[in-house]
Short mmCIF file of C-alpha atoms and ligand atoms in Angstrom, two decimals:
data_model
loop_
_atom_site.label_atom_id
_atom_site.label_comp_id
_atom_site.label_asym_id
_atom_site.label_seq_id
_atom_site.Cartn_x
_atom_site.Cartn_y
_atom_site.Cartn_z
CA MET A 1 170.10 -200.20 -11.90
CA ARG A 2 166.02 -201.30 -13.24
CA LYS A 3 166.68 -204.30 -16.02
CA CYS A 4 163.96 -204.77 -19.16
CA ILE A 5 162.19 -208.11 -17.03
CA LYS A 6 161.29 -208.34 -21.21
CA CYS A 7 165.19 -208.61 -22.18
CA GLY A 8 167.22 -208.10 -19.59
CA GLU A 9 168.70 -204.83 -20.57
CA LYS A 10 168.48 -201.80 -18.50
CA ALA A 11 164.95 -200.57 -18.11
CA GLN A 12 164.07 -197.03 -19.32
CA VAL A 13 160.56 -197.07 -17.56
CA TYR A 14 159.39 -198.47 -13.99
CA LEU A 15 155.53 -199.22 -13.34
CA PRO A 16 154.69 -199.10 -9.63
CA GLN A 17 151.09 -199.99 -10.17
CA HIS A 18 152.26 -203.22 -12.26
CA ARG A 19 155.11 -203.29 -11.25
CA LEU A 20 157.41 -203.78 -14.52
CA SER A 21 160.87 -202.41 -15.74
CA LEU A 22 160.94 -201.84 -19.29
CA CYS A 23 163.51 -200.76 -21.68
CA LYS A 24 161.94 -198.19 -23.95
CA GLN A 25 161.43 -200.90 -27.07
CA HIS A 26 159.35 -202.59 -24.39
CA TYR A 27 157.48 -199.97 -22.90
CA LEU A 28 156.25 -198.71 -26.64
CA GLU A 29 154.77 -202.00 -26.78
CA TRP A 30 153.28 -202.59 -23.79
CA PHE A 31 151.73 -199.47 -24.07
CA ASP A 32 150.54 -200.68 -27.41
CA ASN A 33 148.59 -203.91 -26.19
CA ARG A 34 147.04 -202.00 -23.30
CA VAL A 35 145.62 -200.05 -25.86
CA GLU A 36 144.19 -203.31 -28.20
CA LYS A 37 143.16 -204.78 -25.41
CA THR A 38 141.20 -201.50 -24.17
CA ILE A 39 139.61 -201.40 -26.64
CA LYS A 40 138.75 -205.49 -27.11
CA GLU A 41 137.65 -205.70 -23.70
CA PHE A 42 135.04 -202.73 -24.18
CA LYS A 43 133.97 -203.74 -28.47
CA MET A 44 135.17 -200.42 -28.97
CA PHE A 45 136.13 -201.08 -33.01
CA THR A 46 137.77 -203.82 -35.38
CA ARG A 47 139.88 -202.63 -37.83
CA LYS A 48 137.41 -202.69 -39.88
CA ASP A 49 136.10 -199.20 -38.90
CA LYS A 50 136.82 -196.04 -40.08
CA VAL A 51 138.39 -193.85 -37.00
CA LEU A 52 138.78 -190.43 -36.21
CA VAL A 53 141.13 -189.57 -33.05
CA ALA A 54 140.33 -185.96 -31.86
CA VAL A 55 143.67 -184.18 -31.31
CA SER A 56 144.80 -181.28 -29.41
CA GLY A 57 148.54 -181.91 -30.20
CA GLY A 58 148.52 -182.59 -26.18
CA LYS A 59 150.45 -186.03 -25.44
CA ASP A 60 147.10 -187.95 -25.00
CA SER A 61 145.35 -188.11 -28.23
CA LEU A 62 148.83 -187.49 -30.33
CA SER A 63 150.10 -190.82 -28.58
CA LEU A 64 146.27 -192.78 -28.78
CA TRP A 65 146.72 -191.34 -32.35
CA LYS A 66 150.58 -192.93 -33.25
CA SER A 67 149.27 -195.98 -31.06
CA LEU A 68 145.98 -196.71 -33.18
CA ILE A 69 148.05 -196.19 -36.49
CA ASN A 70 151.19 -198.55 -35.22
CA LEU A 71 148.12 -201.02 -34.20
CA GLY A 72 147.02 -201.04 -37.76
CA TYR A 73 143.65 -199.12 -37.12
CA ASP A 74 142.63 -196.96 -40.03
CA ALA A 75 142.70 -194.01 -38.17
CA ASP A 76 142.72 -190.01 -38.89
CA GLY A 77 142.81 -187.43 -36.93
CA PHE A 78 140.69 -183.92 -36.03
CA TYR A 79 141.68 -180.66 -35.02
CA ILE A 80 139.26 -177.84 -33.39
CA ASN A 81 141.53 -174.71 -34.15
CA LEU A 82 139.63 -172.99 -30.68
CA GLY A 83 140.91 -169.63 -31.06
CA ILE A 84 143.12 -169.63 -27.94
CA GLY A 85 145.90 -167.58 -28.94
CA GLU A 86 149.26 -168.74 -28.75
CA TYR A 87 147.62 -172.07 -27.17
CA SER A 88 145.94 -172.56 -30.31
CA GLN A 89 148.31 -171.50 -33.17
CA LYS A 90 151.26 -173.87 -31.24
CA SER A 91 148.91 -176.96 -30.72
CA TYR A 92 148.00 -176.47 -34.63
CA GLU A 93 151.41 -176.44 -35.80
CA LEU A 94 152.67 -179.76 -33.97
CA ALA A 95 149.22 -181.68 -34.67
CA LYS A 96 150.40 -180.88 -38.27
CA SER A 97 153.64 -181.89 -37.91
CA PHE A 98 152.90 -184.94 -36.26
CA SER A 99 150.18 -186.06 -39.34
CA GLU A 100 152.51 -185.55 -42.25
CA LYS A 101 155.38 -187.01 -39.76
CA VAL A 102 152.71 -190.60 -39.85
CA GLY A 103 151.32 -189.98 -43.10
CA LYS A 104 147.87 -189.23 -42.39
CA THR A 105 145.18 -186.92 -42.75
CA LEU A 106 144.24 -183.92 -40.06
CA HIS A 107 140.98 -182.62 -40.82
CA VAL A 108 140.79 -179.47 -39.21
CA VAL A 109 137.53 -177.65 -38.32
CA SER A 110 138.00 -173.34 -37.94
CA LEU A 111 135.91 -171.65 -34.80
CA TYR A 112 136.87 -168.65 -36.44
CA LYS A 113 134.88 -169.28 -40.07
CA GLU A 114 132.21 -171.50 -37.99
CA MET A 115 131.56 -169.04 -35.14
CA VAL A 116 134.19 -166.99 -33.10
CA PRO A 117 137.00 -167.79 -31.80
CA ILE A 118 136.02 -169.59 -28.02
CA PRO A 119 137.67 -166.72 -25.90
CA GLU A 120 134.83 -164.18 -27.62
CA MET A 121 131.98 -167.13 -26.75
CA ARG A 122 131.67 -164.49 -23.21
CA LYS A 123 129.51 -162.48 -25.04
CA TYR A 124 127.38 -164.61 -26.34
CA ASP A 125 127.21 -167.58 -23.56
CA SER A 126 126.94 -167.18 -20.22
CA ARG A 127 128.55 -170.13 -19.35
CA PRO A 128 132.36 -170.38 -18.26
CA ALA A 129 134.84 -171.19 -21.38
CA CYS A 130 134.82 -174.78 -20.43
CA SER A 131 130.92 -175.63 -21.01
CA VAL A 132 131.05 -173.54 -24.22
CA CYS A 133 133.97 -174.48 -25.58
CA GLY A 134 133.12 -178.74 -24.58
CA THR A 135 129.51 -178.19 -26.47
CA VAL A 136 131.01 -176.83 -29.61
CA LYS A 137 133.45 -178.90 -29.58
CA ARG A 138 131.08 -182.50 -29.23
CA TYR A 139 129.40 -180.52 -31.76
CA TYR A 140 131.83 -180.68 -34.61
CA MET A 141 133.19 -183.35 -34.17
CA ASN A 142 129.72 -185.27 -33.87
CA LYS A 143 128.80 -183.53 -37.47
CA PHE A 144 131.59 -184.15 -38.87
CA ALA A 145 132.79 -187.54 -38.36
CA LYS A 146 129.03 -188.24 -39.57
CA GLU A 147 129.25 -185.84 -42.93
CA ASN A 148 132.78 -188.09 -44.11
CA GLY A 149 131.70 -191.65 -43.77
CA TYR A 150 133.86 -192.15 -39.44
CA LYS A 151 131.62 -194.22 -37.64
CA ILE A 152 133.43 -194.16 -34.58
CA ILE A 153 135.04 -190.78 -32.00
CA ALA A 154 138.59 -191.83 -30.04
CA THR A 155 139.35 -189.12 -27.63
CA GLY A 156 142.50 -189.49 -25.24
CA HIS A 157 140.95 -189.16 -22.32
CA ASN A 158 143.58 -190.80 -19.82
CA LEU A 159 142.80 -192.94 -16.80
CA ASP A 160 143.92 -189.68 -14.11
CA ASP A 161 141.24 -188.06 -16.56
CA GLU A 162 138.54 -190.38 -15.94
CA ALA A 163 139.31 -190.78 -11.74
CA ALA A 164 139.13 -187.53 -11.61
CA VAL A 165 135.53 -187.38 -12.88
CA LEU A 166 134.36 -190.42 -11.32
CA PHE A 167 135.70 -188.98 -7.87
CA SER A 168 134.19 -185.72 -8.31
CA ASN A 169 130.96 -187.59 -9.61
CA THR A 170 130.67 -189.40 -6.48
CA LEU A 171 131.62 -186.92 -4.19
CA ASN A 172 128.21 -185.11 -5.49
CA TRP A 173 126.84 -188.44 -6.23
CA SER A 174 125.34 -187.15 -9.23
CA VAL A 175 124.38 -189.73 -10.90
CA GLU A 176 123.18 -189.39 -13.56
CA TYR A 177 126.62 -188.39 -14.86
CA LEU A 178 128.01 -191.72 -12.92
CA LYS A 179 125.49 -193.54 -15.11
CA ARG A 180 126.59 -192.32 -18.49
CA GLN A 181 130.56 -192.68 -17.49
CA TYR A 182 132.17 -195.55 -19.31
CA PRO A 183 134.46 -195.60 -21.57
CA VAL A 184 132.06 -196.07 -25.03
CA LEU A 185 128.94 -194.28 -25.48
CA PRO A 186 126.62 -196.24 -28.49
CA GLU A 187 126.05 -195.00 -31.63
CA GLU A 188 122.46 -193.52 -30.77
CA ASP A 189 119.58 -190.72 -31.76
CA GLY A 190 121.99 -188.79 -33.95
CA PHE A 191 125.11 -189.40 -32.04
CA ILE A 192 128.23 -190.87 -33.15
CA ARG A 193 130.00 -194.01 -31.50
CA LYS A 194 132.25 -191.88 -29.17
CA VAL A 195 135.70 -194.31 -27.28
CA LYS A 196 138.19 -193.30 -24.99
CA PRO A 197 141.05 -196.49 -25.57
CA LEU A 198 143.98 -194.82 -23.16
CA CYS A 199 141.14 -195.24 -20.00
CA LYS A 200 143.74 -197.54 -18.27
CA ILE A 201 146.58 -195.94 -19.33
CA SER A 202 148.47 -192.84 -16.89
CA GLU A 203 148.94 -189.93 -17.37
CA LYS A 204 152.57 -190.15 -17.06
CA GLU A 205 153.04 -193.47 -18.73
CA SER A 206 151.14 -191.30 -21.55
CA ALA A 207 153.43 -188.84 -21.83
CA MET A 208 156.41 -191.18 -21.72
CA TYR A 209 154.44 -193.38 -24.34
CA ALA A 210 154.72 -189.28 -26.10
CA VAL A 211 158.33 -188.94 -25.08
CA LEU A 212 159.83 -192.46 -26.15
CA SER A 213 157.97 -192.47 -29.78
CA GLY A 214 159.83 -189.04 -30.28
CA ILE A 215 156.46 -187.02 -30.95
CA ASP A 216 156.61 -183.59 -30.19
CA TYR A 217 154.03 -182.39 -28.26
CA ILE A 218 152.37 -179.41 -26.76
CA GLU A 219 153.09 -178.98 -22.72
CA GLU A 220 151.40 -175.81 -21.84
CA GLU A 221 147.63 -176.42 -20.97
CA CYS A 222 144.99 -174.06 -22.40
CA PRO A 223 144.90 -170.97 -20.44
CA PHE A 224 141.04 -171.52 -19.13
CA SER A 225 142.00 -175.04 -17.41
CA GLU A 226 143.68 -173.07 -14.66
CA GLY A 227 142.15 -173.23 -11.85
CA ALA A 228 139.91 -176.09 -12.59
CA THR A 229 138.61 -177.89 -10.08
CA SER A 230 139.78 -181.45 -11.94
CA ILE A 231 143.11 -180.41 -11.17
CA ASP A 232 142.70 -180.76 -7.40
CA TYR A 233 141.01 -184.12 -7.04
CA LYS A 234 143.97 -185.45 -9.66
CA MET A 235 146.15 -183.95 -7.08
CA PHE A 236 144.84 -185.85 -4.41
CA LEU A 237 144.97 -189.02 -6.16
CA ALA A 238 148.03 -188.60 -6.93
CA GLN A 239 148.84 -188.99 -3.28
CA LEU A 240 146.98 -190.89 -2.54
CA GLU A 241 148.56 -192.73 -5.72
CA GLU A 242 152.34 -191.54 -4.32
CA LYS A 243 151.52 -194.12 -1.18
CA SER A 244 149.72 -197.33 -2.74
CA PRO A 245 150.20 -197.02 -6.38
CA GLY A 246 147.55 -198.45 -8.19
CA THR A 247 144.83 -196.93 -6.38
CA LYS A 248 143.92 -194.90 -9.54
CA LEU A 249 143.68 -197.59 -11.73
CA ARG A 250 141.27 -199.66 -8.84
CA PHE A 251 138.82 -197.10 -8.50
CA TYR A 252 137.85 -196.48 -11.53
CA SER A 253 138.05 -200.06 -13.25
CA GLU A 254 136.05 -201.83 -10.00
CA PHE A 255 133.43 -198.81 -10.69
CA LEU A 256 133.08 -199.92 -14.53
CA ARG A 257 132.88 -203.57 -12.96
CA LYS A 258 130.83 -203.06 -9.61
CA MET A 259 128.96 -199.66 -9.89
CA TYR A 260 128.61 -199.06 -13.24
CA PRO A 261 126.23 -202.26 -14.11
CA ILE A 262 123.84 -202.09 -11.19
CA LEU A 263 122.65 -197.29 -12.28
CA LYS A 264 123.27 -198.29 -15.61
CA GLN A 265 119.59 -200.52 -15.08
CA SER A 266 117.80 -197.72 -14.44
CA GLU A 267 119.63 -195.17 -16.32
CA GLU A 268 116.51 -192.31 -17.98
CA LYS A 269 118.46 -191.49 -21.51
CA PRO A 270 117.52 -187.92 -22.34
CA LYS A 271 114.59 -187.29 -24.87
CA LEU A 272 116.66 -186.14 -27.95
CA GLN A 273 115.45 -184.14 -31.09
CA PRO A 274 116.94 -182.92 -34.39
CA CYS A 275 117.60 -180.21 -34.20
CA LYS A 276 115.44 -177.85 -36.79
CA ILE A 277 118.51 -175.77 -38.51
CA CYS A 278 120.86 -178.48 -38.55
CA GLY A 279 119.62 -181.64 -37.36
CA GLU A 280 121.91 -181.95 -35.31
CA PRO A 281 120.60 -184.08 -31.69
CA SER A 282 119.37 -181.84 -29.36
CA THR A 283 117.10 -180.97 -26.31
CA ASN A 284 115.55 -178.81 -27.18
CA GLU A 285 114.05 -177.77 -31.15
CA ILE A 286 116.89 -175.92 -32.02
CA CYS A 287 120.52 -177.10 -30.72
CA ALA A 288 123.11 -175.19 -28.25
CA VAL A 289 125.33 -174.53 -31.39
CA CYS A 290 122.39 -173.31 -33.14
CA ASN A 291 121.53 -170.74 -30.43
CA LEU A 292 124.82 -168.95 -30.24
CA LYS A 293 125.41 -168.50 -33.94
CA MET A 294 122.18 -166.44 -33.92
CA LYS A 295 123.68 -164.44 -30.71
CA ILE A 296 126.27 -164.25 -32.50
CA SER A 297 124.47 -163.03 -36.28
CA GLN A 298 122.09 -161.34 -34.62
CA LYS A 299 125.10 -158.89 -32.58
CA GLU A 300 127.12 -158.63 -35.56
CA ALA A 301 123.73 -157.46 -37.45
CA LYS A 302 123.48 -154.69 -34.57
CA ALA A 303 127.15 -153.59 -34.62
FE1 LIG B 401 137.93 -176.15 -23.76
FE2 LIG B 401 138.99 -175.02 -21.68
FE3 LIG B 401 140.18 -177.29 -23.00
FE4 LIG B 401 140.80 -175.23 -22.96
S1 LIG B 401 140.39 -176.40 -21.07
S2 LIG B 401 140.35 -176.45 -24.09
S3 LIG B 401 139.11 -174.38 -23.30
S4 LIG B 401 137.68 -177.32 -22.28
ZN1 LIG B 402 163.49 -205.04 -22.78
ZN1 LIG B 403 121.51 -176.67 -34.48
#
């Protein structure tokens, strides 16, 4: 029987990459400390800042929100109803009941009201659902945060997500993406600062935190995530991790430490301008979301 290295009680969690056995209480503490350390390491925000947590109803975003509350940060939730059938309905209910349990505000924006649900977007945009969804989520999160006095947007991207993106960008030598792969995107050109406080926490660790904290989260994946290449990369990295614990963390952390500073020196930022319709930052005169909205209203007018 493994024993908690902190108190000697029966361990409930073993973290091979850190060679740590911990009981429930000390695991929850370890997780919160790791989040705090990451926030400090990358100077993400302080206790004076109003933080908006992008909540999907999944384990990562809810664990992040819970941890920030435990650590005494001023963190509210933000949920976008994407209108993806049962998945959206269930994830909303779980996010809502979590916010009630912790006594924090959950702000909600609905695509039914703002535009059209994601499954209908393909009528107006030929890109894959996830590309459109990413654009729309980024847009509403940024707009909402600015209009409501939030200085920071925190997302639940974990180490597995970051390592898989890094792996994909490295395989393809997507230098422009690699230059921007950092857990803090600064406030600039109309964008609010975006941070990823779970970037050094694995998917398993965040799931264990959710379970041991009694968080009810949605276990199903979004139906559009099926077949995504990132899943293959995650599986491949998981195999490496199994053979050699710590590989993922080393791959990601060492990129940030050794490679990112070199790449960043030659970063060329895209030229942005305020969208002529909504004022949000855009590479064109009219932003992608306003463009989509125009297509939707034209089609509706014809119908
Ligand atoms: Fe949106 Fe794709 Fe994520 Fe589903 S899997 S929530 S469509 S980005
Ligand atoms: Zn213990
Ligand atoms: Zn616009």
